[in-house]
Amino acid sequence: MTALDWSHVFATRSERMRASEIRELLKLLDQPDIISFAGGIPDPALFPVEAIRDAQHAILSDPKQAAQALQYSISEGYLPLRRWIADLMGKNGVPCTPDNILITCGSQQGLDFLAKMLLSPGDTALVEAPTYLGALQAFNCYEPRYDRLIPDGGNVTPAAYAAAAEKAGGRVKFAYVVPDFANPTGITLSVENREKLLDLATELAIPVIEDSAYQALRFEGEAVPSILSLDVARNGGDIEKTRTVFCGTFSKTLVPALRIGWIVAATPLIQKLVLTKQAGDLHSSTLNQMVMARLAETTYDANVARAIALYRTRRDALMAALAASMPKGVEWTKPEGGLFTWVTLPDGIDGAELLARAIAEERVAFVPGKAFFATDAMANTIRLNFSSPTVEDIGEGIARLGRLIARMTP
Ligand SMILES: Cc1ncc(COP(=O)(O)O)c(C=O)c1O
């Protein structure tokens, strides 16, 4: 029997799901002599291992709680956890109830569900250039067209966005942003630009998807109100009148492996998303949600403080190393929080070519910038992560990279 030709049976939506060649290079990172700035993951030293063990033990030692934790549960999510999140949102200018909250399997699932709910093939998603690669991967399955979101409006009018979307056979359906210490740029959107984005979304009659993965990890400077809180304020404190969809996560503040994220929005959207959750995986793990509810109560604040202290030191080390080691013509962002900085290389140096040579010649790795663009790709960019390498490795790794860039600069 001949093997099935799978390409004949794949749906058109799978066509844009491809592994990248960068992945192949990044597979080499397990080699111990490579200093890697490629990751985007928390330092495992921050994981509250004992608190997780204690929480699991307490839940499973109590027959009533154990039965609940190991049973099927409602798609909306574990009520005490949603209450805790509603309280956190309230403290940050978003009065809401558990009915405004859906627990998701990481915020990544939230992005998938939102695209599933909002995008018909050919519709337009507005995304920044560059933006979070995982969001593009989630959105791609629903066959959108992308247009470049310029949060301060730039010189693109709402009418121009709408006309371009219509010409492509669809409508503009949402604007997606990572407003705080963005992945990949480390840049934070100013309050003025958040307001302008809301103006744009109002004119286009679309929602704003606010991906707040890094919001809690601010090392310095004034906190900027979330887009959802500004939207609530515009609407007399009533979340039901807002257009912003807030995606939160415990992955960067507590632990990613329990896979607990959340969406906060007006109830008509949440109710529809609950049906999507039901169809997708019924509910997030009850045991994990119950553990997370305990962690949130007992260790959230302390863990966020520890993460901020550790990552601030590493951000400082990276900024100092870049200043000391990068040749003229290289520029980088100065993040006030989060995990990343974004480096612009001299014209003519391609980030992917630099990665191949950096691994071969200097044993250093990072992510080339091109992967983060849906539109207007700039090849002369790279993303550096500072949550994983030690201070010592940051100095050594950046010295090596600076040396190589100097060799490649005409
Ligand atoms: C901007 C952004 N959004 C969402 C996610 C997904 O995180 P999780 O699904 O673990 O909540 C990430 C992960 O790196 C991210 O950087």
Short mmCIF file of C-alpha atoms and ligand atoms in Angstrom, two decimals:
data_model
loop_
_atom_site.label_atom_id
_atom_site.label_comp_id
_atom_site.label_asym_id
_atom_site.label_seq_id
_atom_site.Cartn_x
_atom_site.Cartn_y
_atom_site.Cartn_z
CA MET A 1 0.00 0.00 0.00
CA THR A 2 1.27 3.46 -0.82
CA ALA A 3 1.52 5.96 2.04
CA LEU A 4 -1.28 8.52 2.31
CA ASP A 5 -0.42 11.86 0.73
CA TRP A 6 -1.35 14.07 3.70
CA SER A 7 -0.98 17.28 1.70
CA HIS A 8 -4.17 16.32 -0.19
CA VAL A 9 -6.26 16.21 2.95
CA PHE A 10 -4.96 19.21 4.92
CA ALA A 11 -7.43 22.10 5.17
CA THR A 12 -6.38 25.41 3.62
CA ARG A 13 -6.05 26.86 7.13
CA SER A 14 -3.08 24.58 7.76
CA GLU A 15 -1.10 26.06 4.87
CA ARG A 16 0.34 28.85 6.97
CA MET A 17 1.37 26.54 9.79
CA ARG A 18 5.04 25.94 9.09
CA ALA A 19 8.11 25.22 11.18
CA SER A 20 10.75 27.89 10.65
CA GLU A 21 14.34 27.33 9.68
CA ILE A 22 15.32 29.35 12.76
CA ARG A 23 13.91 26.55 14.89
CA GLU A 24 16.45 24.18 13.37
CA LEU A 25 19.27 26.49 14.40
CA LEU A 26 17.83 27.00 17.86
CA LYS A 27 17.79 23.23 18.40
CA LEU A 28 21.55 23.53 18.82
CA LEU A 29 21.08 25.48 22.02
CA ASP A 30 21.30 22.46 24.25
CA GLN A 31 25.05 22.46 23.72
CA PRO A 32 26.57 23.63 26.99
CA ASP A 33 29.18 26.01 25.56
CA ILE A 34 26.55 28.20 23.84
CA ILE A 35 25.48 31.37 25.65
CA SER A 36 21.85 31.84 24.73
CA PHE A 37 19.78 35.02 24.59
CA ALA A 38 17.22 33.15 22.49
CA GLY A 39 14.77 31.97 25.13
CA GLY A 40 11.67 33.75 26.29
CA ILE A 41 11.11 31.76 29.44
CA PRO A 42 11.21 32.54 33.18
CA ASP A 43 14.24 31.59 35.26
CA PRO A 44 13.27 28.31 36.96
CA ALA A 45 14.96 29.53 40.16
CA LEU A 46 11.82 31.68 40.60
CA PHE A 47 9.35 28.81 40.55
CA PRO A 48 7.60 28.49 43.93
CA VAL A 49 8.24 24.74 44.08
CA GLU A 50 7.51 24.28 47.77
CA ALA A 51 4.31 26.31 47.64
CA ILE A 52 3.11 24.22 44.69
CA ARG A 53 3.94 21.00 46.54
CA ASP A 54 2.16 22.23 49.68
CA ALA A 55 -0.90 23.36 47.73
CA GLN A 56 -1.21 20.06 45.86
CA HIS A 57 -0.72 18.13 49.08
CA ALA A 58 -3.36 20.14 50.94
CA ILE A 59 -5.90 19.74 48.13
CA LEU A 60 -5.33 16.03 47.61
CA SER A 61 -5.27 15.29 51.36
CA ASP A 62 -8.81 16.58 51.79
CA PRO A 63 -11.26 14.06 50.26
CA LYS A 64 -13.84 16.70 49.33
CA GLN A 65 -11.31 18.97 47.64
CA ALA A 66 -9.57 16.01 46.01
CA ALA A 67 -12.84 14.85 44.46
CA GLN A 68 -13.42 18.36 43.10
CA ALA A 69 -9.84 18.79 41.89
CA LEU A 70 -9.83 15.54 39.93
CA GLN A 71 -13.33 15.87 38.47
CA TYR A 72 -14.61 17.59 35.32
CA SER A 73 -15.58 21.19 36.01
CA ILE A 74 -17.23 24.23 34.43
CA SER A 75 -15.74 25.79 31.27
CA GLU A 76 -15.67 29.31 32.77
CA GLY A 77 -13.02 28.28 35.29
CA TYR A 78 -12.67 27.70 39.06
CA LEU A 79 -14.74 30.35 40.80
CA PRO A 80 -12.32 31.23 43.66
CA LEU A 81 -9.56 31.79 41.06
CA ARG A 82 -11.82 34.01 38.97
CA ARG A 83 -12.73 35.92 42.16
CA TRP A 84 -9.04 36.49 42.90
CA ILE A 85 -8.44 37.70 39.34
CA ALA A 86 -11.49 40.00 39.50
CA ASP A 87 -10.01 41.46 42.68
CA LEU A 88 -6.59 41.98 41.03
CA MET A 89 -8.23 43.62 38.00
CA GLY A 90 -10.28 45.83 40.37
CA LYS A 91 -7.10 47.04 42.07
CA ASN A 92 -5.81 47.97 38.61
CA GLY A 93 -8.74 50.12 37.57
CA VAL A 94 -10.98 47.43 36.08
CA PRO A 95 -14.03 46.79 38.29
CA CYS A 96 -15.42 43.46 37.11
CA THR A 97 -17.00 40.24 38.35
CA PRO A 98 -16.12 36.57 37.80
CA ASP A 99 -18.70 36.64 34.96
CA ASN A 100 -16.31 38.88 33.04
CA ILE A 101 -13.53 36.29 33.29
CA LEU A 102 -12.72 33.09 31.42
CA ILE A 103 -9.83 30.90 32.55
CA THR A 104 -7.75 29.72 29.58
CA CYS A 105 -4.94 27.23 29.10
CA GLY A 106 -2.27 29.96 29.16
CA SER A 107 -2.93 33.28 27.44
CA GLN A 108 -1.87 31.53 24.23
CA GLN A 109 -5.19 29.68 24.21
CA GLY A 110 -6.94 33.00 24.72
CA LEU A 111 -5.30 34.36 21.56
CA ASP A 112 -6.34 31.26 19.62
CA PHE A 113 -9.94 31.47 20.84
CA LEU A 114 -10.21 35.17 20.05
CA ALA A 115 -8.93 34.66 16.51
CA LYS A 116 -11.30 31.69 16.13
CA MET A 117 -14.23 33.84 17.25
CA LEU A 118 -13.39 36.95 15.29
CA LEU A 119 -11.60 36.11 12.04
CA SER A 120 -13.21 34.77 8.90
CA PRO A 121 -10.72 33.95 6.12
CA GLY A 122 -9.58 37.17 4.44
CA ASP A 123 -10.51 39.43 7.37
CA THR A 124 -7.86 41.88 8.53
CA ALA A 125 -6.02 41.76 11.86
CA LEU A 126 -4.09 44.90 12.83
CA VAL A 127 -0.76 43.98 14.43
CA GLU A 128 2.37 45.92 15.19
CA ALA A 129 5.56 45.41 13.18
CA PRO A 130 7.19 43.58 14.94
CA THR A 131 4.78 41.71 17.22
CA TYR A 132 4.59 38.52 19.34
CA LEU A 133 5.37 35.57 17.10
CA GLY A 134 3.05 33.22 19.02
CA ALA A 135 0.11 35.55 18.34
CA LEU A 136 0.85 35.45 14.61
CA GLN A 137 1.01 31.64 14.80
CA ALA A 138 -2.34 31.54 16.60
CA PHE A 139 -3.98 34.00 14.19
CA ASN A 140 -2.52 32.41 11.02
CA CYS A 141 -4.74 29.32 11.38
CA TYR A 142 -7.77 31.50 10.71
CA GLU A 143 -6.36 32.80 7.41
CA PRO A 144 -6.32 36.54 8.08
CA ARG A 145 -4.77 39.35 6.13
CA TYR A 146 -2.53 41.57 8.28
CA ASP A 147 -2.18 45.30 8.23
CA ARG A 148 0.39 47.23 10.20
CA LEU A 149 -0.96 48.75 13.39
CA ILE A 150 0.65 52.06 14.23
CA PRO A 151 -0.78 52.73 17.69
CA ASP A 152 -0.32 56.51 17.52
CA GLY A 153 -2.17 56.47 14.23
CA GLY A 154 0.85 57.46 12.12
CA ASN A 155 -0.58 58.76 8.88
CA VAL A 156 -3.00 55.89 8.28
CA THR A 157 -6.61 56.96 8.75
CA PRO A 158 -9.30 54.56 10.01
CA ALA A 159 -10.98 54.92 6.62
CA ALA A 160 -7.78 53.82 4.87
CA TYR A 161 -7.51 50.70 7.09
CA ALA A 162 -11.17 49.87 6.42
CA ALA A 163 -10.87 50.43 2.66
CA ALA A 164 -7.76 48.21 2.38
CA ALA A 165 -9.53 45.45 4.35
CA GLU A 166 -12.59 45.65 2.14
CA LYS A 167 -10.48 45.55 -1.02
CA ALA A 168 -8.93 42.32 0.31
CA GLY A 169 -12.42 40.84 0.66
CA GLY A 170 -12.97 41.15 4.42
CA ARG A 171 -13.26 43.58 7.32
CA VAL A 172 -10.90 44.85 9.99
CA LYS A 173 -11.75 42.62 12.97
CA PHE A 174 -9.39 43.59 15.77
CA ALA A 175 -6.20 45.37 16.77
CA TYR A 176 -3.71 43.29 18.80
CA VAL A 177 -1.02 44.83 21.02
CA VAL A 178 1.43 43.86 23.75
CA PRO A 179 1.43 47.27 25.45
CA ASP A 180 3.90 46.63 28.32
CA PHE A 181 7.55 45.66 27.75
CA ALA A 182 6.51 43.98 24.53
CA ASN A 183 7.74 40.72 23.21
CA PRO A 184 9.91 41.20 21.16
CA THR A 185 10.80 44.90 21.53
CA GLY A 186 10.68 45.60 25.28
CA ILE A 187 8.84 48.83 24.42
CA THR A 188 5.89 50.17 26.47
CA LEU A 189 3.04 52.05 24.83
CA SER A 190 2.47 55.50 26.36
CA VAL A 191 -0.89 56.40 27.85
CA GLU A 192 -1.44 58.88 25.00
CA ASN A 193 -0.91 56.15 22.41
CA ARG A 194 -3.20 53.78 24.33
CA GLU A 195 -5.91 56.44 24.12
CA LYS A 196 -5.23 56.94 20.41
CA LEU A 197 -5.49 53.20 19.86
CA LEU A 198 -8.89 53.23 21.58
CA ASP A 199 -9.92 56.12 19.33
CA LEU A 200 -8.86 54.15 16.26
CA ALA A 201 -10.70 51.05 17.46
CA THR A 202 -13.82 53.13 18.17
CA GLU A 203 -13.75 54.64 14.67
CA LEU A 204 -13.30 51.19 13.13
CA ALA A 205 -15.89 49.65 15.49
CA ILE A 206 -13.52 46.83 16.44
CA PRO A 207 -12.16 45.36 19.70
CA VAL A 208 -8.63 45.87 21.00
CA ILE A 209 -6.88 42.70 22.18
CA GLU A 210 -4.57 43.74 25.02
CA ASP A 211 -1.95 41.04 25.67
CA SER A 212 -0.65 41.89 29.10
CA ALA A 213 1.80 38.98 29.51
CA TYR A 214 4.53 41.17 31.05
CA GLN A 215 2.54 43.98 32.71
CA ALA A 216 3.38 42.94 36.29
CA LEU A 217 7.12 42.86 35.63
CA ARG A 218 7.96 46.57 35.82
CA PHE A 219 11.47 47.33 37.17
CA GLU A 220 11.30 51.12 37.10
CA GLY A 221 9.23 54.11 35.99
CA GLU A 222 5.55 54.87 36.46
CA ALA A 223 3.02 52.12 35.77
CA VAL A 224 0.92 52.92 32.71
CA PRO A 225 -2.82 52.16 33.07
CA SER A 226 -3.96 49.14 31.09
CA ILE A 227 -5.89 49.82 27.89
CA LEU A 228 -8.88 48.06 29.45
CA SER A 229 -8.76 50.39 32.47
CA LEU A 230 -8.68 53.44 30.17
CA ASP A 231 -11.59 51.98 28.23
CA VAL A 232 -13.52 51.39 31.48
CA ALA A 233 -12.83 55.00 32.53
CA ARG A 234 -14.15 56.26 29.18
CA ASN A 235 -17.33 54.32 29.80
CA GLY A 236 -18.24 55.56 33.26
CA GLY A 237 -16.67 52.57 35.03
CA ASP A 238 -18.84 50.05 33.17
CA ILE A 239 -16.89 47.11 31.73
CA GLU A 240 -19.99 46.04 29.81
CA LYS A 241 -19.56 49.08 27.55
CA THR A 242 -15.88 48.41 26.76
CA ARG A 243 -14.28 47.09 23.57
CA THR A 244 -10.97 45.94 25.07
CA VAL A 245 -10.24 42.24 25.59
CA PHE A 246 -7.57 41.79 28.25
CA CYS A 247 -5.45 38.61 28.13
CA GLY A 248 -3.63 37.83 31.37
CA THR A 249 -1.36 34.99 32.47
CA PHE A 250 0.42 33.56 35.50
CA SER A 251 3.19 32.20 33.27
CA LYS A 252 5.67 35.01 33.85
CA THR A 253 4.71 35.88 37.44
CA LEU A 254 4.30 32.44 39.02
CA VAL A 255 4.77 29.43 36.78
CA PRO A 256 4.05 28.58 33.13
CA ALA A 257 3.61 24.81 33.41
CA LEU A 258 0.24 24.91 35.19
CA ARG A 259 -0.97 26.65 32.00
CA ILE A 260 -3.30 29.17 33.59
CA GLY A 261 -4.21 32.36 31.78
CA TRP A 262 -7.38 34.44 31.66
CA ILE A 263 -9.47 36.74 29.50
CA VAL A 264 -11.33 39.73 30.94
CA ALA A 265 -14.00 41.41 28.80
CA ALA A 266 -17.65 42.41 28.55
CA THR A 267 -19.97 39.44 29.28
CA PRO A 268 -21.40 38.99 25.73
CA LEU A 269 -17.90 38.15 24.52
CA ILE A 270 -17.06 36.01 27.56
CA GLN A 271 -20.25 33.99 27.12
CA LYS A 272 -19.32 33.23 23.51
CA LEU A 273 -15.76 32.39 24.54
CA VAL A 274 -17.06 29.97 27.19
CA LEU A 275 -18.73 28.04 24.36
CA THR A 276 -15.43 28.08 22.45
CA LYS A 277 -13.66 26.76 25.55
CA GLN A 278 -16.29 24.04 25.94
CA ALA A 279 -15.85 22.96 22.33
CA GLY A 280 -12.06 23.19 22.53
CA ASP A 281 -11.09 21.34 25.73
CA LEU A 282 -14.13 21.52 28.09
CA HIS A 283 -12.13 23.30 30.82
CA SER A 284 -8.63 23.96 32.11
CA SER A 285 -7.25 21.41 34.60
CA THR A 286 -9.29 21.74 37.81
CA LEU A 287 -6.36 20.61 39.97
CA ASN A 288 -4.06 23.20 38.38
CA GLN A 289 -6.64 25.95 38.83
CA MET A 290 -7.10 25.04 42.50
CA VAL A 291 -3.34 25.01 43.03
CA MET A 292 -3.05 28.36 41.26
CA ALA A 293 -5.82 29.87 43.39
CA ARG A 294 -3.77 28.98 46.51
CA LEU A 295 -0.52 30.25 45.00
CA ALA A 296 -2.21 33.50 44.00
CA GLU A 297 -3.38 34.01 47.60
CA THR A 298 -0.11 33.04 49.25
CA THR A 299 2.85 33.81 46.98
CA TYR A 300 1.83 36.07 44.08
CA ASP A 301 3.14 39.34 45.49
CA ALA A 302 6.37 37.84 46.82
CA ASN A 303 7.06 36.00 43.58
CA VAL A 304 6.48 39.08 41.45
CA ALA A 305 8.88 41.01 43.70
CA ARG A 306 11.54 38.29 43.35
CA ALA A 307 11.12 38.18 39.56
CA ILE A 308 11.43 41.96 39.31
CA ALA A 309 14.61 42.00 41.42
CA LEU A 310 16.28 39.21 39.43
CA TYR A 311 15.34 40.45 35.96
CA ARG A 312 16.21 44.05 36.80
CA THR A 313 19.77 42.97 37.64
CA ARG A 314 20.02 41.08 34.37
CA ARG A 315 18.51 43.94 32.34
CA ASP A 316 21.08 46.28 33.92
CA ALA A 317 23.88 43.85 33.07
CA LEU A 318 22.66 43.59 29.48
CA MET A 319 22.37 47.36 29.03
CA ALA A 320 25.91 47.82 30.41
CA ALA A 321 27.30 45.03 28.22
CA LEU A 322 25.66 46.40 25.07
CA ALA A 323 27.04 49.88 25.80
CA ALA A 324 30.51 48.43 26.39
CA SER A 325 30.67 45.96 23.52
CA MET A 326 28.51 47.00 20.57
CA PRO A 327 30.18 48.73 17.63
CA LYS A 328 28.87 52.03 16.28
CA GLY A 329 25.68 51.78 14.28
CA VAL A 330 24.03 49.24 16.58
CA GLU A 331 20.96 50.46 18.52
CA TRP A 332 18.82 48.83 21.19
CA THR A 333 15.72 49.52 23.28
CA LYS A 334 15.90 50.22 27.05
CA PRO A 335 13.07 48.16 28.55
CA GLU A 336 11.60 49.26 31.90
CA GLY A 337 10.46 45.69 32.56
CA GLY A 338 9.77 42.33 30.97
CA LEU A 339 12.24 39.91 29.44
CA PHE A 340 13.50 41.37 26.16
CA THR A 341 15.44 44.05 24.37
CA TRP A 342 15.37 44.64 20.62
CA VAL A 343 18.54 45.35 18.71
CA THR A 344 18.77 47.10 15.35
CA LEU A 345 21.93 46.17 13.46
CA PRO A 346 23.77 48.30 10.92
CA ASP A 347 22.07 48.23 7.48
CA GLY A 348 22.99 45.17 5.49
CA ILE A 349 23.50 42.80 8.43
CA ASP A 350 20.79 40.17 8.36
CA GLY A 351 19.79 38.83 11.79
CA ALA A 352 19.43 35.25 10.49
CA GLU A 353 22.89 35.31 8.89
CA LEU A 354 24.26 36.78 12.08
CA LEU A 355 22.71 33.93 14.09
CA ALA A 356 24.27 31.24 11.87
CA ARG A 357 27.70 32.85 12.26
CA ALA A 358 27.19 33.62 15.96
CA ILE A 359 26.55 29.96 16.69
CA ALA A 360 29.39 28.70 14.50
CA GLU A 361 32.05 31.29 15.35
CA GLU A 362 31.22 32.69 18.79
CA ARG A 363 28.87 30.15 20.39
CA VAL A 364 26.18 32.77 21.09
CA ALA A 365 22.47 32.56 20.18
CA PHE A 366 19.44 34.90 19.98
CA VAL A 367 16.32 35.12 17.81
CA PRO A 368 16.57 36.92 14.45
CA GLY A 369 13.98 39.69 14.23
CA LYS A 370 12.37 38.78 10.91
CA ALA A 371 10.17 36.07 12.45
CA PHE A 372 8.25 38.71 14.45
CA PHE A 373 6.93 40.61 11.46
CA ALA A 374 3.62 39.98 9.70
CA THR A 375 4.21 43.08 7.56
CA ASP A 376 7.15 45.39 6.76
CA ALA A 377 9.87 42.96 7.93
CA MET A 378 13.21 44.44 8.97
CA ALA A 379 15.91 41.79 8.52
CA ASN A 380 18.55 43.82 10.37
CA THR A 381 17.03 43.17 13.79
CA ILE A 382 17.43 40.63 16.60
CA ARG A 383 15.70 39.91 19.92
CA LEU A 384 17.77 39.41 23.05
CA ASN A 385 16.28 37.78 26.14
CA PHE A 386 17.70 38.65 29.55
CA SER A 387 15.63 36.46 31.90
CA SER A 388 17.67 33.29 31.38
CA PRO A 389 21.43 34.02 31.08
CA THR A 390 23.40 34.81 34.24
CA VAL A 391 24.99 38.23 34.71
CA GLU A 392 28.37 36.67 33.98
CA ASP A 393 27.16 35.04 30.76
CA ILE A 394 25.47 38.27 29.68
CA GLY A 395 28.82 40.14 29.80
CA GLU A 396 30.73 37.37 28.01
CA GLY A 397 27.98 36.64 25.45
CA ILE A 398 27.51 40.28 24.45
CA ALA A 399 31.29 40.79 24.16
CA ARG A 400 31.39 37.84 21.74
CA LEU A 401 28.41 39.13 19.76
CA GLY A 402 29.85 42.66 19.60
CA ARG A 403 33.10 41.24 18.23
CA LEU A 404 31.27 39.35 15.49
CA ILE A 405 29.08 42.31 14.50
CA ALA A 406 32.22 44.46 14.28
CA ARG A 407 33.75 41.87 11.93
CA MET A 408 30.60 41.89 9.76
CA THR A 409 30.21 45.69 9.68
CA PRO A 410 31.56 47.08 6.41
C1 LIG B 1 3.37 38.44 24.54
C2 LIG B 1 3.03 37.06 24.95
N1 LIG B 1 1.75 36.70 25.00
C3 LIG B 1 1.38 35.46 25.35
C4 LIG B 1 2.31 34.49 25.67
C5 LIG B 1 1.82 33.12 26.02
O1 LIG B 1 2.00 32.83 27.33
P1 LIG B 1 1.15 31.76 28.14
O2 LIG B 1 0.34 30.98 27.15
O3 LIG B 1 2.15 30.91 28.83
O4 LIG B 1 0.28 32.54 29.05
C6 LIG B 1 3.67 34.81 25.64
C7 LIG B 1 4.69 33.79 25.96
O5 LIG B 1 5.86 33.97 25.84
C8 LIG B 1 4.04 36.14 25.26
O6 LIG B 1 5.32 36.52 25.19
#
